[in-house]
Amino acid sequence: MKRHKNARMGSRKKVHAFVRVKPTDEFAHEMIKYGDDNKSIDIHLKKDTRRGVVNNQQTDWSFKLDGVLHDASQDLVYETVAKDVVAQALDGYNGTIMCYGQTGAGKTYTMTGATENYKHRGILPRALQQVFRMIEERPTHAITVRVSYLEIYNENLFDLLSTLPYVGPSVTPMTVVENPQGVFIKGLSVHLTSQEEDAFSLLFEGETNRIIASHTMNKNSSRSHCIFTIYMEAHSRTLSDEKYITSKINLVDLAGSERLGKSGSEGRVLKEATYINKSLSFLEQAIIALGDQKRDHIPFRQCKLTHALKDSLGGNCNMVLVTNIYGEAAQLEETLSSLRFASRMKLVTTEPAINEKYDAERMVKNLEKELTLLKQELAIHDSLTNRTFVTYDPMDEIQIAEINSQVRRYLDGTLDEIDIINLRQIQEVFNQFRVVLSQQEREVESALRRKYTLIDKNDFAAISAVQKAGLVDVDGHLVGEPDGQSFGLGVAPFSTKPGKKSKSKKTLKDQLSTSARKEGAGSPLSGKDLDAASTSKTQLVPSSRDGDVKDVLSRDRETSSIEPLPLDSPKEESRPPRPSTPPPKPVAFEDFKNERGSEINRIFKENKSILNERRKRASETTQRINAIKQEIDVTKEALNFQKSLREKQGEYENKGMMIIDEEEFLLILKLKDLKKQYRSEYQELRDLRAEIQYCQRLVDQCRHRLLMEFDIWYNESFIIPEDMQVALKLGGSIRPGMVPVNRLVSLGEDDQDKFSQLQQMVLPEGPDSISFYNAKVKTEQKHNYLKTMMGLQQTQRK
Ligand code: ADP
Ligand code: MG
């Protein structure tokens, strides 16, 4: 393919218009003059004074064209008009060559030529010749040639190459059809011609058909349009090129352009007359529209001619017009209108472009080829990296089953890892994960269904039905089905057991406040009392949330024992077993802190850390204060020294003002500043102390709560006999005891507390204040504890 032709693609191009003058002995030399460049033609009309034609009537016209062919041989005409168009068609550009002119001016002669004389053959046979000659010159391409020959007469389409004997219009009338690829004539036979000879014989057959038809159908052949089309398709012979090009050349022999009203109406000379052939006026309209850059709609569909030529007029075609004229004075009028048509055609611009298409089949073949190549490449790569076992083909069932089993083994832990082999295998591993997962889901569900009747939780009707039937309790638990929590009741380690029975903080508080109220605020029991008087939480406040069977049972029992039972009432068999010897309190306390007391322990710790932070800040502030104090002392001493020095040296006075030197002055300033600092630091320390006091109170409260609840828990879990618990219940005679204040203070005093006490020693008040402070703290702790209890009592009463 000649690439340089591509440069023309997309650039606009004018239609080439030529004039061919029919040889005559009566050439009107005074009226028709050619320019020196042989591209313009001037028409001069002598004023016809006899008929009194108006004076200002135009008598001179000048037409600028692409060439005037006067006495030109068929050979020269072809060279000038058609050769380039045909050559470019083989490169993928569509071409249209059209002959226009009045009947007898030489259109058919130009287009087809004298069929009986080889020398006088026209554009058509020459074009076919050139096409086949060029194909021979291009062994790199496989080019196919097809031809069709269409005649349009009175808006009817005739196939001049119909394989049937030409008897008239075919049974199914042909139609002009448009599709994205362009315009084509449905029903028109298109003939593959593998050589020049075939093409010629088809052409002659068509010409013969044309002549026969003009007689048998009484057609005026001058009124028909004939379109001979050469279709070409060029595929590169190298397989890698999946692109191919298509093109067509339309060779159009138009009907006579002569107009009505010319003959016998001399008075209407020079007036535009109507075409005898209507479709030519539509062609002219289309040409005018195509020549107008502002027009975007071109009326192609007004007649069969323009419709059939839609993609061959303007557009992406190389277009050439040959206007055939007489050179005789008698025909000047028609000559003038033919030249006008030619100059209008010259305004039309086209945008020739290659018709490139993709060969899908070839594309697939190329891709397959590339795939094979890449596979080979991979194989080489794999053998270099010792991965020769890897294949890249789609997996078969056996391989997929193997991956499935790998995934299963991986999931149950018998396989540590799944080796990565290639992308396909990774994808399959994930796929099998999904398969196994959904399989397991189904298995679990069906196992559940085998064992249980599953009811949709949102299906209230079904739920109430089973509730009525007594199958489930109010919480939706199946009656008789132990749940996880109560299942191991008897065997659970003692440290975890009580916590599980009651996780609710509210119930703890309730119990605490109840006890406090009943007990009264001022009479805490001793440690021993506490041990003896503790109560079982499990029995007192049954958990309504854990609606398992055993709870339901114990709840029932309790409901029936709201009234005090005789103390000796035997209850042993319903008690959960517990260790025969209670665990040491410190050990149990650790357990308690992690379980039932975890929340209060957390708050306790939090408050303590806040307290410690404040203490730390207080200590820092104290240190700063001490430092300032020291500096104040030093400055004071220095000032005193300065003063004594001044007194010794004698004082200066200026207008009643004491004069002091700079050093002394600066010391005074410094002292003032230090005093200011001291004051502000001391203020901060005071604030911090207040905060510390507040925090201390909170910490003490928490500690107390923690210890108290621990004791209750310890007693009810390990100490109090069954029968005693009854008496401890609401309305019972004995209330759970309180931890004595002295124990409270001594217990839980950890290293941090001791450290903070050490901190107090550096307070500016001096060592004397420590005992005072400690005493105060203890009093306050006691006071706070009582206050807390009172507060709790009050909230309980509300
Ligand atoms: P059209 O097709 O325009 O009606 P034709 O091509 O049939 O006209 O020409 C009419 C006659 O004039 C034919 O006999 C043709 O051979 C002859 N003729 C036309 N042009 C030439 C020419 N350039 N040289 C010789 N003969 C011509
Ligand atoms: Mg003709």
CSV table of C-alpha atoms in Angstrom, one decimal, residues 525-536 567 578 585 711-712 714-729 733-738 743:
chain,number,residue,atom,x,y,z
A,525,LEU,CA,-20.8,-5.0,111.8
A,526,SER,CA,-17.4,-6.5,112.5
A,527,GLY,CA,-15.6,-8.7,110.1
A,528,LYS,CA,-16.8,-11.8,111.8
A,529,ASP,CA,-20.4,-10.6,111.8
A,530,LEU,CA,-20.0,-9.9,108.2
A,531,ASP,CA,-18.9,-13.4,107.4
A,532,ALA,CA,-21.8,-14.8,109.3
A,533,ALA,CA,-24.4,-12.4,108.0
A,534,SER,CA,-23.6,-12.4,104.3
A,535,THR,CA,-26.3,-13.6,102.0
A,536,SER,CA,-26.5,-15.5,98.8
A,567,LEU,CA,-34.7,-21.9,109.5
A,578,ARG,CA,-19.2,-25.5,96.6
A,585,LYS,CA,-9.6,-14.0,101.0
A,711,ASP,CA,-17.4,-9.5,101.4
A,712,ILE,CA,-21.0,-9.9,100.5
A,714,TYR,CA,-17.4,-14.0,99.5
A,715,ASN,CA,-19.9,-14.8,102.1
A,716,GLU,CA,-22.8,-15.7,99.9
A,717,SER,CA,-20.5,-17.8,97.8
A,718,PHE,CA,-18.5,-19.7,100.4
A,719,ILE,CA,-19.7,-19.1,103.9
A,720,ILE,CA,-23.3,-18.5,104.7
A,721,PRO,CA,-25.3,-21.7,105.2
A,722,GLU,CA,-28.3,-22.3,103.1
A,723,ASP,CA,-30.8,-21.7,105.8
A,724,MET,CA,-29.2,-18.4,106.9
A,725,GLN,CA,-29.7,-17.0,103.5
A,726,VAL,CA,-33.4,-17.0,104.0
A,727,ALA,CA,-33.2,-14.8,107.0
A,728,LEU,CA,-31.0,-12.4,105.0
A,729,LYS,CA,-33.6,-11.9,102.4
A,733,SER,CA,-34.1,-10.4,110.3
A,734,ILE,CA,-30.4,-10.2,109.4
A,735,ARG,CA,-28.9,-7.7,107.1
A,736,PRO,CA,-25.6,-8.1,105.3
A,737,GLY,CA,-22.8,-6.4,107.3
A,738,MET,CA,-20.4,-3.7,106.5
A,743,ARG,CA,-10.3,-2.3,108.0
